[in-house]
Amino acid sequence: MDGVGAMTQRGDARIRELKEAFPRAFGADPDGVWEAPGRVNLVGEHTDYNDGFVLPFALSETVQAAVRAREDRTVRILSGQQEDSAKVDLDALARSDALQPGRRVSGWAAYPVGVLWALEQAGHRLRGMDVLLGSSVPTGAGLSSSAALECAVGLAAAESAGIELDPLALARMAQRAENDYVGMPCGIMDQTASTTGRQGHALLLDTRSMQLEHVPLELERAGLSLLVIDAQAPHRLVDGEYADRRRQCEEGARTLGIESLRVLTDQGTTPEELDVSVEDDVVRRRVRHVLTENARVLEAAQLLRDGDPAELGEILNAAHVSQQEDFEITVPETDRLVETVLQAGAWGARQVGGGFGGCVIALVPQDAHEAVVAAAASQAERRGLEAPLMLTAEPAPGARRTA
Ligand code: GLA
């Protein structure tokens, strides 16, 4: 099991390795290394694009970008995790209409190139650079490896060109890259968690006003830990389903004659009232999830302010049921894993992230830790799989220059 100490040490080793690999790739030392974290979300799924509330925190797992500025406007990007590389001309990128089919870089490189595109489109003039990427954020696990990649490259590119971007502006650039370059209609949660995370704190974010509050998340002191466990579910049509949910929420808001589903929280609407006002069963359940999920976020934030994280368990459980029954974004593998860890003594558990697979988070009291880990491992074994990735999530700092 990963302790924080172990992770920090590994983090330092990763940076050293990246700095050593850089001259082999590009023939000279890097000017610096920037990194941006993945995130877990305590609660608040699919509320961000509904102007709602979320409560994520940044992880110790990061994407790192080692960068050396060039004299021209060429950007070359290599990744320790990928075989192919990307090469783009910033002038061409600044002029390009990425929304035209066939104009974009595809695959993993769309994320870093997309953020350069967004910065240039916003009028920032970047410098050419050689970029070598490293990552410790598991991919496809609902831990926002893509937001980490966008934010690491965005921050490195901006600072290498002497551009000062505040963390929220950087998050917006990264979201624009993902929405308009990659083509994934995500909200602003992941990028904001990655740029504004604070050690030892979760982030209560109002995605409408973009007001943030860092609330202390002191699990260890309460004898608890938050385990992240990969459910090892095969990938399903995630992007299409995500966009569908978004459309259904918009339809709900239209039906109710409100600007966004967040308004229901402001108005103090009750779930029962929705039964009369939204006729379509699917849309009503989607709306109900968003309404009850916003309430869960606010309740969870209050528990943390009161120093009472043990009570989070109930909220996680209710959130999972809502994702399962009302929003329909869980899969049998995550449902089963949630049941298994609860039976083994976790106080609460739910699927985390955009959905349709990925990881489960579990709130685990110290004395049940071993039993929960063993139960998750033996469930995987029964399925003929290797022990799943498990890590203890600890709130870590947001995007920064590290070397
Ligand atoms: C993905 C998106 C986020 C958010 C979550 C669901 O991670 O990138 O904006 O909508 O799904 O809460």
JSON list of C-alpha atoms in Angstrom, two decimals, residues 183-399:
[
{"chain": "A", "resi": 183, "resn": "GLY", "atom": "CA", "xyz": [-14.08, 17.40, -28.47]},
{"chain": "A", "resi": 184, "resn": "MET", "atom": "CA", "xyz": [-15.06, 16.17, -25.00]},
{"chain": "A", "resi": 185, "resn": "PRO", "atom": "CA", "xyz": [-17.83, 18.36, -23.50]},
{"chain": "A", "resi": 186, "resn": "CYS", "atom": "CA", "xyz": [-16.50, 18.20, -19.92]},
{"chain": "A", "resi": 187, "resn": "GLY", "atom": "CA", "xyz": [-17.19, 20.69, -17.14]},
{"chain": "A", "resi": 188, "resn": "ILE", "atom": "CA", "xyz": [-14.60, 22.67, -15.17]},
{"chain": "A", "resi": 189, "resn": "MET", "atom": "CA", "xyz": [-14.12, 20.45, -12.09]},
{"chain": "A", "resi": 190, "resn": "ASP", "atom": "CA", "xyz": [-11.08, 18.37, -13.05]},
{"chain": "A", "resi": 191, "resn": "GLN", "atom": "CA", "xyz": [-8.98, 21.24, -14.36]},
{"chain": "A", "resi": 192, "resn": "THR", "atom": "CA", "xyz": [-9.82, 23.45, -11.38]},
{"chain": "A", "resi": 193, "resn": "ALA", "atom": "CA", "xyz": [-8.92, 20.67, -8.93]},
{"chain": "A", "resi": 194, "resn": "SER", "atom": "CA", "xyz": [-5.64, 20.19, -10.78]},
{"chain": "A", "resi": 195, "resn": "THR", "atom": "CA", "xyz": [-4.66, 23.87, -10.74]},
{"chain": "A", "resi": 196, "resn": "THR", "atom": "CA", "xyz": [-5.97, 24.97, -7.33]},
{"chain": "A", "resi": 197, "resn": "GLY", "atom": "CA", "xyz": [-5.55, 21.87, -5.13]},
{"chain": "A", "resi": 198, "resn": "ARG", "atom": "CA", "xyz": [-4.15, 22.42, -1.66]},
{"chain": "A", "resi": 199, "resn": "GLN", "atom": "CA", "xyz": [-2.37, 19.89, 0.53]},
{"chain": "A", "resi": 200, "resn": "GLY", "atom": "CA", "xyz": [-4.61, 18.53, 3.31]},
{"chain": "A", "resi": 201, "resn": "HIS", "atom": "CA", "xyz": [-7.73, 20.15, 1.85]},
{"chain": "A", "resi": 202, "resn": "ALA", "atom": "CA", "xyz": [-10.65, 19.31, -0.37]},
{"chain": "A", "resi": 203, "resn": "LEU", "atom": "CA", "xyz": [-11.95, 21.96, -2.69]},
{"chain": "A", "resi": 204, "resn": "LEU", "atom": "CA", "xyz": [-15.54, 23.12, -2.46]},
{"chain": "A", "resi": 205, "resn": "LEU", "atom": "CA", "xyz": [-16.18, 24.74, -5.81]},
{"chain": "A", "resi": 206, "resn": "ASP", "atom": "CA", "xyz": [-19.28, 26.57, -6.93]},
{"chain": "A", "resi": 207, "resn": "THR", "atom": "CA", "xyz": [-18.98, 26.06, -10.68]},
{"chain": "A", "resi": 208, "resn": "ARG", "atom": "CA", "xyz": [-21.34, 28.96, -11.44]},
{"chain": "A", "resi": 209, "resn": "SER", "atom": "CA", "xyz": [-19.55, 31.74, -9.54]},
{"chain": "A", "resi": 210, "resn": "MET", "atom": "CA", "xyz": [-16.21, 29.86, -9.54]},
{"chain": "A", "resi": 211, "resn": "GLN", "atom": "CA", "xyz": [-15.94, 30.67, -5.87]},
{"chain": "A", "resi": 212, "resn": "LEU", "atom": "CA", "xyz": [-13.64, 28.24, -4.07]},
{"chain": "A", "resi": 213, "resn": "GLU", "atom": "CA", "xyz": [-13.28, 27.22, -0.49]},
{"chain": "A", "resi": 214, "resn": "HIS", "atom": "CA", "xyz": [-10.49, 24.93, 0.66]},
{"chain": "A", "resi": 215, "resn": "VAL", "atom": "CA", "xyz": [-11.97, 22.77, 3.41]},
{"chain": "A", "resi": 216, "resn": "PRO", "atom": "CA", "xyz": [-9.65, 20.73, 5.66]},
{"chain": "A", "resi": 217, "resn": "LEU", "atom": "CA", "xyz": [-9.78, 17.02, 4.94]},
{"chain": "A", "resi": 218, "resn": "GLU", "atom": "CA", "xyz": [-8.05, 15.35, 7.85]},
{"chain": "A", "resi": 219, "resn": "LEU", "atom": "CA", "xyz": [-8.84, 11.69, 7.47]},
{"chain": "A", "resi": 220, "resn": "GLU", "atom": "CA", "xyz": [-5.81, 10.26, 9.17]},
{"chain": "A", "resi": 221, "resn": "ARG", "atom": "CA", "xyz": [-6.47, 12.18, 12.34]},
{"chain": "A", "resi": 222, "resn": "ALA", "atom": "CA", "xyz": [-9.97, 10.69, 12.36]},
{"chain": "A", "resi": 223, "resn": "GLY", "atom": "CA", "xyz": [-8.52, 7.17, 12.00]},
{"chain": "A", "resi": 224, "resn": "LEU", "atom": "CA", "xyz": [-9.73, 6.91, 8.41]},
{"chain": "A", "resi": 225, "resn": "SER", "atom": "CA", "xyz": [-8.35, 6.64, 4.95]},
{"chain": "A", "resi": 226, "resn": "LEU", "atom": "CA", "xyz": [-9.79, 7.09, 1.50]},
{"chain": "A", "resi": 227, "resn": "LEU", "atom": "CA", "xyz": [-8.88, 4.16, -0.68]},
{"chain": "A", "resi": 228, "resn": "VAL", "atom": "CA", "xyz": [-9.08, 4.42, -4.45]},
{"chain": "A", "resi": 229, "resn": "ILE", "atom": "CA", "xyz": [-9.56, 1.02, -6.06]},
{"chain": "A", "resi": 230, "resn": "ASP", "atom": "CA", "xyz": [-9.65, 0.31, -9.78]},
{"chain": "A", "resi": 231, "resn": "ALA", "atom": "CA", "xyz": [-12.77, -1.70, -10.64]},
{"chain": "A", "resi": 232, "resn": "GLN", "atom": "CA", "xyz": [-11.04, -3.03, -13.78]},
{"chain": "A", "resi": 233, "resn": "ALA", "atom": "CA", "xyz": [-14.14, -2.56, -15.90]},
{"chain": "A", "resi": 234, "resn": "PRO", "atom": "CA", "xyz": [-13.69, -2.69, -19.65]},
{"chain": "A", "resi": 235, "resn": "HIS", "atom": "CA", "xyz": [-14.12, 0.68, -21.32]},
{"chain": "A", "resi": 236, "resn": "ARG", "atom": "CA", "xyz": [-17.52, 1.49, -22.63]},
{"chain": "A", "resi": 237, "resn": "LEU", "atom": "CA", "xyz": [-18.73, 4.29, -24.90]},
{"chain": "A", "resi": 238, "resn": "VAL", "atom": "CA", "xyz": [-17.81, 6.86, -22.30]},
{"chain": "A", "resi": 239, "resn": "ASP", "atom": "CA", "xyz": [-17.77, 10.05, -24.32]},
{"chain": "A", "resi": 240, "resn": "GLY", "atom": "CA", "xyz": [-21.05, 9.39, -26.11]},
{"chain": "A", "resi": 241, "resn": "GLU", "atom": "CA", "xyz": [-22.78, 8.52, -22.85]},
{"chain": "A", "resi": 242, "resn": "TYR", "atom": "CA", "xyz": [-21.32, 11.56, -21.11]},
{"chain": "A", "resi": 243, "resn": "ALA", "atom": "CA", "xyz": [-22.62, 13.87, -23.83]},
{"chain": "A", "resi": 244, "resn": "ASP", "atom": "CA", "xyz": [-26.02, 12.15, -23.61]},
{"chain": "A", "resi": 245, "resn": "ARG", "atom": "CA", "xyz": [-26.25, 12.82, -19.90]},
{"chain": "A", "resi": 246, "resn": "ARG", "atom": "CA", "xyz": [-25.35, 16.42, -20.51]},
{"chain": "A", "resi": 247, "resn": "ARG", "atom": "CA", "xyz": [-28.11, 16.77, -23.11]},
{"chain": "A", "resi": 248, "resn": "GLN", "atom": "CA", "xyz": [-30.64, 15.13, -20.81]},
{"chain": "A", "resi": 249, "resn": "CYS", "atom": "CA", "xyz": [-29.78, 17.61, -18.07]},
{"chain": "A", "resi": 250, "resn": "GLU", "atom": "CA", "xyz": [-30.19, 20.50, -20.50]},
{"chain": "A", "resi": 251, "resn": "GLU", "atom": "CA", "xyz": [-33.53, 19.11, -21.53]},
{"chain": "A", "resi": 252, "resn": "GLY", "atom": "CA", "xyz": [-34.53, 18.97, -17.86]},
{"chain": "A", "resi": 253, "resn": "ALA", "atom": "CA", "xyz": [-33.61, 22.62, -17.38]},
{"chain": "A", "resi": 254, "resn": "ARG", "atom": "CA", "xyz": [-35.59, 23.56, -20.53]},
{"chain": "A", "resi": 255, "resn": "THR", "atom": "CA", "xyz": [-38.63, 21.62, -19.33]},
{"chain": "A", "resi": 256, "resn": "LEU", "atom": "CA", "xyz": [-38.49, 23.41, -16.00]},
{"chain": "A", "resi": 257, "resn": "GLY", "atom": "CA", "xyz": [-37.93, 26.80, -17.65]},
{"chain": "A", "resi": 258, "resn": "ILE", "atom": "CA", "xyz": [-34.71, 27.46, -15.74]},
{"chain": "A", "resi": 259, "resn": "GLU", "atom": "CA", "xyz": [-31.25, 28.47, -16.89]},
{"chain": "A", "resi": 260, "resn": "SER", "atom": "CA", "xyz": [-29.53, 25.47, -15.33]},
{"chain": "A", "resi": 261, "resn": "LEU", "atom": "CA", "xyz": [-30.37, 22.69, -12.88]},
{"chain": "A", "resi": 262, "resn": "ARG", "atom": "CA", "xyz": [-28.47, 24.58, -10.19]},
{"chain": "A", "resi": 263, "resn": "VAL", "atom": "CA", "xyz": [-31.41, 26.93, -9.91]},
{"chain": "A", "resi": 264, "resn": "LEU", "atom": "CA", "xyz": [-33.37, 24.09, -8.26]},
{"chain": "A", "resi": 265, "resn": "THR", "atom": "CA", "xyz": [-30.91, 24.16, -5.35]},
{"chain": "A", "resi": 266, "resn": "ASP", "atom": "CA", "xyz": [-31.25, 27.94, -5.03]},
{"chain": "A", "resi": 267, "resn": "GLN", "atom": "CA", "xyz": [-35.05, 27.60, -5.03]},
{"chain": "A", "resi": 268, "resn": "GLY", "atom": "CA", "xyz": [-35.03, 24.85, -2.41]},
{"chain": "A", "resi": 269, "resn": "THR", "atom": "CA", "xyz": [-36.93, 22.48, -4.72]},
{"chain": "A", "resi": 270, "resn": "THR", "atom": "CA", "xyz": [-37.57, 19.05, -3.21]},
{"chain": "A", "resi": 271, "resn": "PRO", "atom": "CA", "xyz": [-37.15, 15.78, -5.13]},
{"chain": "A", "resi": 272, "resn": "GLU", "atom": "CA", "xyz": [-40.89, 15.13, -4.64]},
{"chain": "A", "resi": 273, "resn": "GLU", "atom": "CA", "xyz": [-41.76, 18.35, -6.41]},
{"chain": "A", "resi": 274, "resn": "LEU", "atom": "CA", "xyz": [-39.92, 17.07, -9.48]},
{"chain": "A", "resi": 275, "resn": "ASP", "atom": "CA", "xyz": [-42.33, 14.14, -9.69]},
{"chain": "A", "resi": 276, "resn": "VAL", "atom": "CA", "xyz": [-45.05, 16.54, -10.71]},
{"chain": "A", "resi": 277, "resn": "SER", "atom": "CA", "xyz": [-43.07, 18.99, -12.77]},
{"chain": "A", "resi": 278, "resn": "VAL", "atom": "CA", "xyz": [-41.02, 16.67, -15.01]},
{"chain": "A", "resi": 279, "resn": "GLU", "atom": "CA", "xyz": [-43.07, 14.12, -16.91]},
{"chain": "A", "resi": 280, "resn": "ASP", "atom": "CA", "xyz": [-40.38, 12.19, -18.75]},
{"chain": "A", "resi": 281, "resn": "ASP", "atom": "CA", "xyz": [-39.09, 9.45, -16.45]},
{"chain": "A", "resi": 282, "resn": "VAL", "atom": "CA", "xyz": [-35.48, 9.44, -17.69]},
{"chain": "A", "resi": 283, "resn": "VAL", "atom": "CA", "xyz": [-35.16, 13.22, -17.60]},
{"chain": "A", "resi": 284, "resn": "ARG", "atom": "CA", "xyz": [-36.77, 13.36, -14.15]},
{"chain": "A", "resi": 285, "resn": "ARG", "atom": "CA", "xyz": [-34.25, 10.90, -12.74]},
{"chain": "A", "resi": 286, "resn": "ARG", "atom": "CA", "xyz": [-31.33, 12.78, -14.29]},
{"chain": "A", "resi": 287, "resn": "VAL", "atom": "CA", "xyz": [-32.60, 16.02, -12.76]},
{"chain": "A", "resi": 288, "resn": "ARG", "atom": "CA", "xyz": [-33.19, 14.33, -9.40]},
{"chain": "A", "resi": 289, "resn": "HIS", "atom": "CA", "xyz": [-29.58, 13.09, -9.34]},
{"chain": "A", "resi": 290, "resn": "VAL", "atom": "CA", "xyz": [-28.23, 16.58, -9.92]},
{"chain": "A", "resi": 291, "resn": "LEU", "atom": "CA", "xyz": [-30.52, 18.08, -7.28]},
{"chain": "A", "resi": 292, "resn": "THR", "atom": "CA", "xyz": [-29.73, 15.50, -4.59]},
{"chain": "A", "resi": 293, "resn": "GLU", "atom": "CA", "xyz": [-26.03, 15.41, -5.53]},
{"chain": "A", "resi": 294, "resn": "ASN", "atom": "CA", "xyz": [-25.67, 19.17, -5.03]},
{"chain": "A", "resi": 295, "resn": "ALA", "atom": "CA", "xyz": [-27.25, 18.75, -1.60]},
{"chain": "A", "resi": 296, "resn": "ARG", "atom": "CA", "xyz": [-24.80, 15.96, -0.80]},
{"chain": "A", "resi": 297, "resn": "VAL", "atom": "CA", "xyz": [-21.84, 18.16, -1.74]},
{"chain": "A", "resi": 298, "resn": "LEU", "atom": "CA", "xyz": [-22.99, 20.97, 0.53]},
{"chain": "A", "resi": 299, "resn": "GLU", "atom": "CA", "xyz": [-23.65, 18.55, 3.36]},
{"chain": "A", "resi": 300, "resn": "ALA", "atom": "CA", "xyz": [-20.25, 16.88, 2.93]},
{"chain": "A", "resi": 301, "resn": "ALA", "atom": "CA", "xyz": [-18.47, 20.24, 2.93]},
{"chain": "A", "resi": 302, "resn": "GLN", "atom": "CA", "xyz": [-20.22, 21.16, 6.18]},
{"chain": "A", "resi": 303, "resn": "LEU", "atom": "CA", "xyz": [-19.11, 17.86, 7.77]},
{"chain": "A", "resi": 304, "resn": "LEU", "atom": "CA", "xyz": [-15.53, 18.64, 6.83]},
{"chain": "A", "resi": 305, "resn": "ARG", "atom": "CA", "xyz": [-15.78, 22.18, 8.21]},
{"chain": "A", "resi": 306, "resn": "ASP", "atom": "CA", "xyz": [-17.11, 20.66, 11.43]},
{"chain": "A", "resi": 307, "resn": "GLY", "atom": "CA", "xyz": [-14.16, 18.24, 11.51]},
{"chain": "A", "resi": 308, "resn": "ASP", "atom": "CA", "xyz": [-16.48, 15.25, 11.20]},
{"chain": "A", "resi": 309, "resn": "PRO", "atom": "CA", "xyz": [-15.27, 13.26, 8.18]},
{"chain": "A", "resi": 310, "resn": "ALA", "atom": "CA", "xyz": [-16.49, 9.92, 9.58]},
{"chain": "A", "resi": 311, "resn": "GLU", "atom": "CA", "xyz": [-20.02, 10.97, 8.60]},
{"chain": "A", "resi": 312, "resn": "LEU", "atom": "CA", "xyz": [-19.02, 11.09, 4.93]},
{"chain": "A", "resi": 313, "resn": "GLY", "atom": "CA", "xyz": [-19.68, 7.37, 4.59]},
{"chain": "A", "resi": 314, "resn": "GLU", "atom": "CA", "xyz": [-23.45, 7.73, 4.36]},
{"chain": "A", "resi": 315, "resn": "ILE", "atom": "CA", "xyz": [-23.09, 10.46, 1.76]},
{"chain": "A", "resi": 316, "resn": "LEU", "atom": "CA", "xyz": [-20.83, 8.31, -0.43]},
{"chain": "A", "resi": 317, "resn": "ASN", "atom": "CA", "xyz": [-23.33, 5.46, -0.25]},
{"chain": "A", "resi": 318, "resn": "ALA", "atom": "CA", "xyz": [-26.27, 7.66, -1.17]},
{"chain": "A", "resi": 319, "resn": "ALA", "atom": "CA", "xyz": [-24.24, 9.16, -4.01]},
{"chain": "A", "resi": 320, "resn": "HIS", "atom": "CA", "xyz": [-23.50, 5.73, -5.43]},
{"chain": "A", "resi": 321, "resn": "VAL", "atom": "CA", "xyz": [-27.16, 4.73, -5.39]},
{"chain": "A", "resi": 322, "resn": "SER", "atom": "CA", "xyz": [-28.07, 7.98, -7.11]},
{"chain": "A", "resi": 323, "resn": "GLN", "atom": "CA", "xyz": [-25.45, 7.36, -9.80]},
{"chain": "A", "resi": 324, "resn": "GLN", "atom": "CA", "xyz": [-26.72, 3.81, -10.20]},
{"chain": "A", "resi": 325, "resn": "GLU", "atom": "CA", "xyz": [-30.47, 4.37, -10.24]},
{"chain": "A", "resi": 326, "resn": "ASP", "atom": "CA", "xyz": [-31.07, 7.95, -11.27]},
{"chain": "A", "resi": 327, "resn": "PHE", "atom": "CA", "xyz": [-28.10, 8.91, -13.42]},
{"chain": "A", "resi": 328, "resn": "GLU", "atom": "CA", "xyz": [-27.38, 5.36, -14.64]},
{"chain": "A", "resi": 329, "resn": "ILE", "atom": "CA", "xyz": [-23.63, 5.76, -15.00]},
{"chain": "A", "resi": 330, "resn": "THR", "atom": "CA", "xyz": [-22.39, 2.83, -12.93]},
{"chain": "A", "resi": 331, "resn": "VAL", "atom": "CA", "xyz": [-21.48, -0.61, -14.32]},
{"chain": "A", "resi": 332, "resn": "PRO", "atom": "CA", "xyz": [-21.80, -4.06, -12.73]},
{"chain": "A", "resi": 333, "resn": "GLU", "atom": "CA", "xyz": [-18.08, -4.11, -11.87]},
{"chain": "A", "resi": 334, "resn": "THR", "atom": "CA", "xyz": [-18.22, -0.87, -9.86]},
{"chain": "A", "resi": 335, "resn": "ASP", "atom": "CA", "xyz": [-21.54, -1.84, -8.23]},
{"chain": "A", "resi": 336, "resn": "ARG", "atom": "CA", "xyz": [-20.07, -5.16, -7.11]},
{"chain": "A", "resi": 337, "resn": "LEU", "atom": "CA", "xyz": [-16.87, -3.57, -5.84]},
{"chain": "A", "resi": 338, "resn": "VAL", "atom": "CA", "xyz": [-18.85, -1.06, -3.78]},
{"chain": "A", "resi": 339, "resn": "GLU", "atom": "CA", "xyz": [-20.84, -3.90, -2.20]},
{"chain": "A", "resi": 340, "resn": "THR", "atom": "CA", "xyz": [-17.69, -5.92, -1.54]},
{"chain": "A", "resi": 341, "resn": "VAL", "atom": "CA", "xyz": [-15.81, -3.14, 0.24]},
{"chain": "A", "resi": 342, "resn": "LEU", "atom": "CA", "xyz": [-18.85, -2.25, 2.34]},
{"chain": "A", "resi": 343, "resn": "GLN", "atom": "CA", "xyz": [-19.19, -5.86, 3.42]},
{"chain": "A", "resi": 344, "resn": "ALA", "atom": "CA", "xyz": [-15.49, -5.87, 4.32]},
{"chain": "A", "resi": 345, "resn": "GLY", "atom": "CA", "xyz": [-15.97, -2.92, 6.68]},
{"chain": "A", "resi": 346, "resn": "ALA", "atom": "CA", "xyz": [-15.72, 0.31, 4.64]},
{"chain": "A", "resi": 347, "resn": "TRP", "atom": "CA", "xyz": [-18.04, 3.03, 5.97]},
{"chain": "A", "resi": 348, "resn": "GLY", "atom": "CA", "xyz": [-18.99, 4.26, 2.55]},
{"chain": "A", "resi": 349, "resn": "ALA", "atom": "CA", "xyz": [-18.08, 3.77, -1.09]},
{"chain": "A", "resi": 350, "resn": "ARG", "atom": "CA", "xyz": [-18.99, 4.98, -4.53]},
{"chain": "A", "resi": 351, "resn": "GLN", "atom": "CA", "xyz": [-17.87, 5.01, -8.14]},
{"chain": "A", "resi": 352, "resn": "VAL", "atom": "CA", "xyz": [-15.81, 8.11, -8.84]},
{"chain": "A", "resi": 353, "resn": "GLY", "atom": "CA", "xyz": [-15.49, 10.34, -11.92]},
{"chain": "A", "resi": 354, "resn": "GLY", "atom": "CA", "xyz": [-17.40, 10.57, -15.18]},
{"chain": "A", "resi": 355, "resn": "GLY", "atom": "CA", "xyz": [-18.66, 7.01, -14.88]},
{"chain": "A", "resi": 356, "resn": "PHE", "atom": "CA", "xyz": [-19.14, 3.80, -16.86]},
{"chain": "A", "resi": 357, "resn": "GLY", "atom": "CA", "xyz": [-16.24, 2.14, -15.05]},
{"chain": "A", "resi": 358, "resn": "GLY", "atom": "CA", "xyz": [-13.06, 3.53, -13.55]},
{"chain": "A", "resi": 359, "resn": "CYS", "atom": "CA", "xyz": [-12.37, 3.54, -9.83]},
{"chain": "A", "resi": 360, "resn": "VAL", "atom": "CA", "xyz": [-14.33, 3.22, -6.63]},
{"chain": "A", "resi": 361, "resn": "ILE", "atom": "CA", "xyz": [-13.45, 5.31, -3.58]},
{"chain": "A", "resi": 362, "resn": "ALA", "atom": "CA", "xyz": [-13.97, 3.83, -0.14]},
{"chain": "A", "resi": 363, "resn": "LEU", "atom": "CA", "xyz": [-13.90, 5.49, 3.26]},
{"chain": "A", "resi": 364, "resn": "VAL", "atom": "CA", "xyz": [-12.14, 2.97, 5.43]},
{"chain": "A", "resi": 365, "resn": "PRO", "atom": "CA", "xyz": [-11.55, 2.93, 9.19]},
{"chain": "A", "resi": 366, "resn": "GLN", "atom": "CA", "xyz": [-8.03, 1.84, 10.12]},
{"chain": "A", "resi": 367, "resn": "ASP", "atom": "CA", "xyz": [-9.09, -1.47, 11.63]},
{"chain": "A", "resi": 368, "resn": "ALA", "atom": "CA", "xyz": [-10.87, -2.53, 8.43]},
{"chain": "A", "resi": 369, "resn": "HIS", "atom": "CA", "xyz": [-8.07, -1.48, 6.08]},
{"chain": "A", "resi": 370, "resn": "GLU", "atom": "CA", "xyz": [-6.54, -4.90, 5.59]},
{"chain": "A", "resi": 371, "resn": "ALA", "atom": "CA", "xyz": [-9.89, -6.63, 5.20]},
{"chain": "A", "resi": 372, "resn": "VAL", "atom": "CA", "xyz": [-11.01, -4.13, 2.53]},
{"chain": "A", "resi": 373, "resn": "VAL", "atom": "CA", "xyz": [-7.77, -4.47, 0.57]},
{"chain": "A", "resi": 374, "resn": "ALA", "atom": "CA", "xyz": [-7.96, -8.27, 0.77]},
{"chain": "A", "resi": 375, "resn": "ALA", "atom": "CA", "xyz": [-11.63, -8.35, -0.27]},
{"chain": "A", "resi": 376, "resn": "ALA", "atom": "CA", "xyz": [-10.98, -6.17, -3.33]},
{"chain": "A", "resi": 377, "resn": "ALA", "atom": "CA", "xyz": [-8.00, -8.32, -4.31]},
{"chain": "A", "resi": 378, "resn": "SER", "atom": "CA", "xyz": [-9.87, -11.59, -3.95]},
{"chain": "A", "resi": 379, "resn": "GLN", "atom": "CA", "xyz": [-12.82, -10.25, -5.94]},
{"chain": "A", "resi": 380, "resn": "ALA", "atom": "CA", "xyz": [-10.40, -9.50, -8.77]},
{"chain": "A", "resi": 381, "resn": "GLU", "atom": "CA", "xyz": [-8.87, -12.95, -8.43]},
{"chain": "A", "resi": 382, "resn": "ARG", "atom": "CA", "xyz": [-12.27, -14.59, -8.73]},
{"chain": "A", "resi": 383, "resn": "ARG", "atom": "CA", "xyz": [-12.69, -12.69, -12.00]},
{"chain": "A", "resi": 384, "resn": "GLY", "atom": "CA", "xyz": [-9.33, -14.07, -13.17]},
{"chain": "A", "resi": 385, "resn": "LEU", "atom": "CA", "xyz": [-7.68, -10.64, -12.91]},
{"chain": "A", "resi": 386, "resn": "GLU", "atom": "CA", "xyz": [-4.56, -9.40, -11.20]},
{"chain": "A", "resi": 387, "resn": "ALA", "atom": "CA", "xyz": [-4.84, -7.46, -7.94]},
{"chain": "A", "resi": 388, "resn": "PRO", "atom": "CA", "xyz": [-6.30, -4.06, -8.84]},
{"chain": "A", "resi": 389, "resn": "LEU", "atom": "CA", "xyz": [-4.51, -0.76, -8.55]},
{"chain": "A", "resi": 390, "resn": "MET", "atom": "CA", "xyz": [-5.17, 0.62, -5.07]},
{"chain": "A", "resi": 391, "resn": "LEU", "atom": "CA", "xyz": [-3.91, 3.81, -3.57]},
{"chain": "A", "resi": 392, "resn": "THR", "atom": "CA", "xyz": [-4.53, 5.84, -0.48]},
{"chain": "A", "resi": 393, "resn": "ALA", "atom": "CA", "xyz": [-5.67, 9.25, -1.66]},
{"chain": "A", "resi": 394, "resn": "GLU", "atom": "CA", "xyz": [-4.22, 12.22, 0.20]},
{"chain": "A", "resi": 395, "resn": "PRO", "atom": "CA", "xyz": [-5.03, 15.81, -0.76]},
{"chain": "A", "resi": 396, "resn": "ALA", "atom": "CA", "xyz": [-1.94, 17.22, -2.47]},
{"chain": "A", "resi": 397, "resn": "PRO", "atom": "CA", "xyz": [-1.00, 20.60, -3.97]},
{"chain": "A", "resi": 398, "resn": "GLY", "atom": "CA", "xyz": [-2.12, 21.80, -7.40]},
{"chain": "A", "resi": 399, "resn": "ALA", "atom": "CA", "xyz": [-0.10, 22.49, -10.57]}
]
